Each structure stands twice: as C-alpha cells, then as structure tokens.
Amino acid sequence: MAGPTELAGGGVKETAAEEEPRVLEPGAAPFGNFPHYSRFHPPEQRLRLLPPELLRQLFPQSPKNEPILGLDVGCNSGDLSVALYKHFLSLPDGETCSDASRELRLLCCDIDPVLVKRAKKECPFPDALTFITLDFMNQRTRKVLLSSFLSQFGRSVFDIGFCMSITMWIHLNHGDHGLWEFLAHLSSLCRYLLVEPQPWKCYRAAARRLRKLGLHDFDHFHSLAIRGDMTNQIVQILTQDHGMELICCFGNTSWDRSLLFFRAKQTTETHPIPESLIEKGKEAGHDGSHL
C-alpha cells in the first residue's frame, strides 16, 4: 500500500491509504518509522536506567504551578512517550486518568502520519501528551508547530527534550550538515536533553537492510565524514558547537546504546542538577569521561 509521500521540501503529506493497515517488509523504514518498534526495543530497557525522580528534582514545583514541558522527537507510535510520562510521574500500571497532566506535558512528533494516528488513538493520557506529524528538519513547519505548543504556556523553550535512537536516521537522510543542524535545533529548543545515539554498526545494518530489499541506498551513507564512535561524535557536537554540557551517561541499554544527559550551559545557575543524580552516574562509571 501507499505510505507517507515525501514532499520536495522534505516534509510528509498524508495519503488516502493512511486509513488502511500497512504491511512493511522488515527493515523497509528508511526514516526509522518501524510499525512495531517497541516489540524489539521495549521501553522498559530505557526506563530501568533512568531515575524516576529526575524531572521532579530538576524542576521543583513552581509557585505558579507551571507544568514541565517535554519534547519527544521521533516518537513512533507513542509507546515510549507514554512509558516516559508514567515513569517520571510514578504512575501505576493501568492508570489512565490523572491530575498529573498539570505537572508534565509532552509534545511528541514523528514524520510518519500513520504512526502518529495510532499514537493518538491508543494514548491513555490525551490531556498530557500531544502527538503531531512533523518532519523536524522542515524549518518552517517546525517553527510553527512548536511555537504554537509553547505559546499555550507562555514559554519559548522546552524544559527537556528526548531524542531516542533518532540521530542515525537524521544523519543518513540529511548528511553530516543535517545532523549538525538537527542537534543545533534541539539544543536551542531545550534546557536539558536526553539523547540515545545509534552506534556506527547500526548505520551499516540499516544500509544492508535496504540493499537486501532492492531499495535505493541512503543518499549520504558513503559520503559521511562523521562516523566511527558516534556516541563521542554526538557529545563533541553538542558540547563544542552547541553550548551543551554533558552531565552523565545513565548507562547502556541491552542493545548497547548509551543514554546521554545534557544541559544547556546557560541553565546551570537557574536549574542546578541535584548532586545525587551526578553521583549516581559517576558511581556507575558513566560521568562522560569514558565516552
């Protein structure tokens, strides 16, 4: 069946076939838009590494009762978005209605309208999680949609951004400069960032899957100069070029991807990170010194 149609400007428009279930060959997701992503990378593998008290310690309740605002880029069908929301608010399994939406609001975006539609349909917290179709690399659309969300709360930036296994897809589809720009946009939009980069072996595997299916190779794969230790490459770009500071690495998932935690340097004084969280990272040997 027909899937999302790529536009000349890099965006995506919805097609009539969106109403029908899709059947994709394994690996036929050149933007990382796998239809059942959480089946092979379950949210629990990330959650077990993240302190549930992280956001409440970073952002104590303000006198104005303003919610913490989060941005989840590349949310797929929303399974991880919902899991992060429940984890950071310590909500029990099965709870579908809560006043917690006053504490945390998430804007979750993905390039695939079919996945976004599923996320909207299945989300148990529609008042707290907003799902939108967005090609994050489309500057005009990104600015309009993100500004519209932030303006509802009288804010200009998000408190925290989540970028979970997205960097490789940006890199393969937009090249070295595209990756650099993507990280620049994220760092300008978020006070804190949680980033899970894919290692270089995943790049090779993604390209191999496309070749096996007889599809066109990624346009930029063979010309990428940023390669090798991608965790260290992401750290260098964010810290040296985009004014972020690496606080710690919360550990590695079972599929060997690091969870890197950054903050914008200008937020150091206004939002000091709890020493207990930094110590946890150091005790595990994940303070960034070995990346």
CSV table of C-alpha atoms in Angstrom, one decimal:
chain,number,residue,atom,x,y,z
A,1,MET,CA,0.0,0.0,0.0
A,2,ALA,CA,1.0,3.6,-0.3
A,3,GLY,CA,2.7,5.1,2.7
A,4,PRO,CA,3.6,8.7,3.5
A,5,THR,CA,4.6,10.7,0.5
A,6,GLU,CA,7.8,12.7,0.7
A,7,LEU,CA,7.4,16.2,-0.4
A,8,ALA,CA,10.0,18.2,-2.3
A,9,GLY,CA,10.8,20.3,0.8
A,10,GLY,CA,11.4,17.2,2.9
A,11,GLY,CA,8.0,17.1,4.6
A,12,VAL,CA,5.4,14.4,4.6
A,13,LYS,CA,1.8,14.6,3.5
A,14,GLU,CA,-0.9,12.1,4.4
A,15,THR,CA,-2.4,9.9,1.7
A,16,ALA,CA,-5.7,8.2,1.3
A,17,ALA,CA,-4.2,4.9,2.1
A,18,GLU,CA,-3.5,6.1,5.7
A,19,GLU,CA,-6.8,4.5,6.7
A,20,GLU,CA,-5.6,1.1,5.7
A,21,PRO,CA,-3.2,-1.1,7.8
A,22,ARG,CA,0.3,-1.1,6.4
A,23,VAL,CA,2.4,-4.1,5.7
A,24,LEU,CA,6.1,-3.3,5.5
A,25,GLU,CA,9.0,-5.6,4.8
A,26,PRO,CA,11.3,-5.9,7.8
A,27,GLY,CA,13.8,-3.0,7.5
A,28,ALA,CA,11.7,-1.1,5.0
A,29,ALA,CA,11.6,2.0,7.1
A,30,PRO,CA,14.2,4.5,5.7
A,31,PHE,CA,13.2,7.1,8.3
A,32,GLY,CA,13.3,4.7,11.2
A,33,ASN,CA,9.4,4.6,11.2
A,34,PHE,CA,9.1,0.9,12.0
A,35,PRO,CA,5.5,0.0,12.6
A,36,HIS,CA,6.2,-2.2,15.7
A,37,TYR,CA,9.4,-0.6,17.1
A,38,SER,CA,8.7,-1.3,20.7
A,39,ARG,CA,8.5,-5.0,20.1
A,40,PHE,CA,12.2,-5.3,19.6
A,41,HIS,CA,13.3,-2.2,21.7
A,42,PRO,CA,10.9,-2.3,24.6
A,43,PRO,CA,10.6,1.0,26.7
A,44,GLU,CA,11.5,-0.9,29.9
A,45,GLN,CA,15.1,-1.2,28.8
A,46,ARG,CA,15.5,2.5,28.9
A,47,LEU,CA,13.3,3.2,31.9
A,48,ARG,CA,15.3,0.9,34.2
A,49,LEU,CA,18.3,3.2,33.6
A,50,LEU,CA,16.5,6.5,34.3
A,51,PRO,CA,15.9,7.8,37.9
A,52,PRO,CA,12.1,8.2,38.2
A,53,GLU,CA,12.7,11.3,40.3
A,54,LEU,CA,14.8,13.0,37.7
A,55,LEU,CA,12.3,15.6,36.5
A,56,ARG,CA,10.9,16.4,39.9
A,57,GLN,CA,14.3,17.0,41.2
A,58,LEU,CA,15.4,19.1,38.3
A,59,PHE,CA,12.2,21.2,38.3
A,60,PRO,CA,10.7,21.6,41.7
A,61,GLN,CA,7.1,22.7,41.7
A,62,SER,CA,6.9,26.4,40.9
A,63,PRO,CA,4.7,28.8,42.8
A,64,LYS,CA,2.6,29.3,39.6
A,65,ASN,CA,2.1,25.5,39.2
A,66,GLU,CA,3.6,25.6,35.7
A,67,PRO,CA,4.0,22.2,34.1
A,68,ILE,CA,7.3,20.7,33.0
A,69,LEU,CA,7.3,20.8,29.2
A,70,GLY,CA,8.9,18.0,27.3
A,71,LEU,CA,9.6,17.4,23.6
A,72,ASP,CA,9.9,13.9,22.2
A,73,VAL,CA,11.3,13.8,18.7
A,74,GLY,CA,10.7,10.7,16.7
A,75,CYS,CA,8.0,9.3,19.0
A,76,ASN,CA,7.0,6.5,16.6
A,77,SER,CA,3.6,5.1,17.8
A,78,GLY,CA,4.0,6.7,21.2
A,79,ASP,CA,4.8,3.6,23.4
A,80,LEU,CA,8.0,5.1,24.8
A,81,SER,CA,6.4,8.5,25.1
A,82,VAL,CA,3.6,7.1,27.3
A,83,ALA,CA,6.1,5.0,29.3
A,84,LEU,CA,8.4,8.0,30.0
A,85,TYR,CA,5.4,10.0,31.1
A,86,LYS,CA,4.3,7.3,33.6
A,87,HIS,CA,7.8,6.6,34.7
A,88,PHE,CA,8.7,10.2,35.6
A,89,LEU,CA,5.4,10.8,37.4
A,90,SER,CA,5.5,7.3,39.1
A,91,LEU,CA,2.0,6.4,37.8
A,92,PRO,CA,0.9,2.8,38.4
A,93,ASP,CA,0.2,0.4,35.5
A,94,GLY,CA,-3.3,0.6,34.3
A,95,GLU,CA,-3.9,4.2,35.4
A,96,THR,CA,-5.5,6.2,32.6
A,97,CYS,CA,-6.8,9.3,34.3
A,98,SER,CA,-4.7,11.6,36.5
A,99,ASP,CA,-4.2,15.1,37.6
A,100,ALA,CA,-0.6,14.7,36.7
A,101,SER,CA,-1.1,16.4,33.4
A,102,ARG,CA,-0.7,19.6,35.4
A,103,GLU,CA,2.9,18.5,36.2
A,104,LEU,CA,4.2,17.3,32.9
A,105,ARG,CA,3.1,18.0,29.3
A,106,LEU,CA,4.8,16.3,26.4
A,107,LEU,CA,4.7,17.3,22.7
A,108,CYS,CA,5.5,14.1,20.7
A,109,CYS,CA,6.3,14.3,17.0
A,110,ASP,CA,7.1,11.8,14.2
A,111,ILE,CA,7.5,12.1,10.5
A,112,ASP,CA,5.0,9.2,9.8
A,113,PRO,CA,1.3,10.2,10.0
A,114,VAL,CA,0.2,6.6,10.3
A,115,LEU,CA,2.2,6.1,13.4
A,116,VAL,CA,1.1,9.4,14.8
A,117,LYS,CA,-2.6,8.4,14.2
A,118,ARG,CA,-2.0,5.2,16.1
A,119,ALA,CA,-0.4,7.1,19.0
A,120,LYS,CA,-3.3,9.4,19.3
A,121,LYS,CA,-5.8,6.6,19.2
A,122,GLU,CA,-4.0,4.5,21.9
A,123,CYS,CA,-2.7,7.2,24.2
A,124,PRO,CA,-4.2,6.8,27.7
A,125,PHE,CA,-3.3,10.4,28.7
A,126,PRO,CA,-4.6,12.6,25.8
A,127,ASP,CA,-4.7,15.7,28.1
A,128,ALA,CA,-1.0,15.4,28.8
A,129,LEU,CA,0.5,14.0,25.6
A,130,THR,CA,0.1,15.8,22.3
A,131,PHE,CA,1.0,13.9,19.1
A,132,ILE,CA,1.7,15.7,15.9
A,133,THR,CA,3.0,14.7,12.4
A,134,LEU,CA,6.2,16.7,11.8
A,135,ASP,CA,9.3,16.4,9.7
A,136,PHE,CA,11.6,18.0,12.3
A,137,MET,CA,14.1,19.1,9.5
A,138,ASN,CA,11.4,21.2,7.8
A,139,GLN,CA,12.3,24.6,9.4
A,140,ARG,CA,9.1,26.4,8.6
A,141,THR,CA,6.7,23.7,9.8
A,142,ARG,CA,8.8,23.0,12.9
A,143,LYS,CA,8.8,26.6,14.0
A,144,VAL,CA,5.0,27.0,13.5
A,145,LEU,CA,4.0,23.8,15.3
A,146,LEU,CA,6.5,24.0,18.2
A,147,SER,CA,5.9,27.7,18.8
A,148,SER,CA,2.1,27.1,18.8
A,149,PHE,CA,2.5,24.5,21.6
A,150,LEU,CA,4.9,26.6,23.7
A,151,SER,CA,2.8,29.7,23.4
A,152,GLN,CA,0.0,27.9,25.2
A,153,PHE,CA,2.1,28.0,28.3
A,154,GLY,CA,3.8,31.4,27.7
A,155,ARG,CA,7.1,29.7,27.1
A,156,SER,CA,9.8,29.9,24.4
A,157,VAL,CA,11.7,26.7,25.1
A,158,PHE,CA,11.1,23.2,26.4
A,159,ASP,CA,12.4,22.1,29.8
A,160,ILE,CA,13.6,18.7,28.4
A,161,GLY,CA,14.0,17.0,25.0
A,162,PHE,CA,14.0,13.3,24.3
A,163,CYS,CA,15.9,12.1,21.3
A,164,MET,CA,15.8,8.3,21.4
A,165,SER,CA,17.5,6.5,18.6
A,166,ILE,CA,16.8,9.2,16.1
A,167,THR,CA,20.3,10.7,15.3
A,168,MET,CA,21.2,7.9,12.8
A,169,TRP,CA,18.1,8.4,10.7
A,170,ILE,CA,18.7,12.2,10.5
A,171,HIS,CA,22.3,11.6,9.6
A,172,LEU,CA,21.6,9.0,6.9
A,173,ASN,CA,18.9,11.1,5.3
A,174,HIS,CA,20.4,14.6,5.7
A,175,GLY,CA,24.1,14.1,5.8
A,176,ASP,CA,26.7,15.5,8.2
A,177,HIS,CA,25.4,19.0,8.0
A,178,GLY,CA,21.9,17.8,8.6
A,179,LEU,CA,23.0,16.0,11.8
A,180,TRP,CA,24.8,19.1,12.9
A,181,GLU,CA,21.7,21.3,12.2
A,182,PHE,CA,19.4,18.8,13.9
A,183,LEU,CA,21.5,18.9,17.1
A,184,ALA,CA,21.7,22.7,16.9
A,185,HIS,CA,17.9,23.0,16.7
A,186,LEU,CA,17.4,20.6,19.6
A,187,SER,CA,19.9,22.4,21.8
A,188,SER,CA,18.3,25.8,21.1
A,189,LEU,CA,14.9,24.4,22.0
A,190,CYS,CA,15.6,22.5,25.2
A,191,ARG,CA,17.2,23.3,28.6
A,192,TYR,CA,18.0,19.6,29.0
A,193,LEU,CA,18.5,16.8,26.5
A,194,LEU,CA,18.3,13.0,26.8
A,195,VAL,CA,20.0,11.5,23.7
A,196,GLU,CA,20.3,7.9,22.7
A,197,PRO,CA,22.7,7.8,19.7
A,198,GLN,CA,22.9,4.7,17.4
A,199,PRO,CA,26.4,3.3,17.1
A,200,TRP,CA,28.1,3.1,13.7
A,201,LYS,CA,27.3,-0.7,13.4
A,202,CYS,CA,23.6,0.3,13.2
A,203,TYR,CA,24.3,2.5,10.2
A,204,ARG,CA,25.9,-0.4,8.3
A,205,ALA,CA,23.0,-2.7,9.3
A,206,ALA,CA,20.4,-0.1,8.1
A,207,ALA,CA,22.2,0.3,4.7
A,208,ARG,CA,22.5,-3.5,4.4
A,209,ARG,CA,18.7,-4.0,5.0
A,210,LEU,CA,17.9,-1.6,2.2
A,211,ARG,CA,20.2,-3.3,-0.2
A,212,LYS,CA,18.7,-6.7,0.6
A,213,LEU,CA,15.2,-5.4,-0.2
A,214,GLY,CA,16.5,-4.0,-3.5
A,215,LEU,CA,15.8,-0.4,-2.4
A,216,HIS,CA,18.0,2.7,-3.1
A,217,ASP,CA,20.8,3.1,-0.7
A,218,PHE,CA,20.8,6.1,1.7
A,219,ASP,CA,22.0,9.1,-0.3
A,220,HIS,CA,24.6,10.2,2.2
A,221,PHE,CA,25.9,6.9,3.7
A,222,HIS,CA,29.1,6.6,1.7
A,223,SER,CA,30.0,10.3,1.9
A,224,LEU,CA,29.6,10.7,5.7
A,225,ALA,CA,32.7,12.2,7.3
A,226,ILE,CA,31.2,12.0,10.8
A,227,ARG,CA,31.5,8.3,11.6
A,228,GLY,CA,33.1,5.8,13.9
A,229,ASP,CA,32.4,6.3,17.6
A,230,MET,CA,29.0,8.0,17.2
A,231,THR,CA,28.4,8.5,20.9
A,232,ASN,CA,31.6,10.5,21.2
A,233,GLN,CA,30.8,12.4,17.9
A,234,ILE,CA,27.4,13.4,19.3
A,235,VAL,CA,28.9,14.5,22.6
A,236,GLN,CA,31.5,16.6,20.7
A,237,ILE,CA,29.0,18.4,18.5
A,238,LEU,CA,26.6,19.2,21.4
A,239,THR,CA,29.3,20.3,23.8
A,240,GLN,CA,31.8,22.1,21.5
A,241,ASP,CA,29.4,23.6,18.9
A,242,HIS,CA,26.0,24.0,20.6
A,243,GLY,CA,26.6,25.1,24.1
A,244,MET,CA,25.5,22.0,25.9
A,245,GLU,CA,27.2,20.3,28.8
A,246,LEU,CA,27.3,16.5,29.3
A,247,ILE,CA,26.1,15.8,32.8
A,248,CYS,CA,26.3,12.0,32.8
A,249,CYS,CA,25.5,8.8,31.0
A,250,PHE,CA,22.8,6.8,32.7
A,251,GLY,CA,24.1,3.6,31.3
A,252,ASN,CA,23.6,1.4,28.2
A,253,THR,CA,20.5,-0.5,27.0
A,254,SER,CA,20.6,-4.2,26.3
A,255,TRP,CA,21.1,-3.3,22.7
A,256,ASP,CA,24.2,-1.3,23.6
A,257,ARG,CA,23.1,2.3,23.2
A,258,SER,CA,24.1,5.0,25.7
A,259,LEU,CA,21.6,7.3,27.4
A,260,LEU,CA,23.4,10.6,27.4
A,261,PHE,CA,22.1,13.5,29.6
A,262,PHE,CA,23.0,17.1,28.7
A,263,ARG,CA,22.0,20.6,29.9
A,264,ALA,CA,22.4,23.9,28.2
A,265,LYS,CA,25.2,25.8,29.9
A,266,GLN,CA,23.1,28.9,30.4
A,267,THR,CA,20.7,26.9,32.7
A,268,THR,CA,23.4,25.9,35.1
A,269,GLU,CA,22.7,28.7,37.6
A,270,THR,CA,18.9,28.7,37.4
A,271,HIS,CA,18.4,24.9,37.4
A,272,PRO,CA,21.3,23.2,39.2
A,273,ILE,CA,21.2,19.5,38.7
A,274,PRO,CA,20.9,17.5,42.0
A,275,GLU,CA,24.3,16.2,43.1
A,276,SER,CA,22.7,12.8,43.9
A,277,LEU,CA,22.0,12.3,40.2
A,278,ILE,CA,25.5,13.2,39.2
A,279,GLU,CA,26.9,10.9,41.8
A,280,LYS,CA,24.8,8.0,40.5
A,281,GLY,CA,26.3,8.5,37.1
A,282,LYS,CA,29.9,8.7,38.5
A,283,GLU,CA,29.4,5.6,40.7
A,284,ALA,CA,28.4,3.6,37.6
A,285,GLY,CA,31.4,5.0,35.7
A,286,HIS,CA,29.2,7.0,33.4
A,287,ASP,CA,30.2,10.6,34.0
A,288,GLY,CA,31.2,11.1,30.4
A,289,SER,CA,34.9,10.7,31.0
A,290,HIS,CA,35.0,7.3,29.2
A,291,LEU,CA,32.9,8.2,26.2
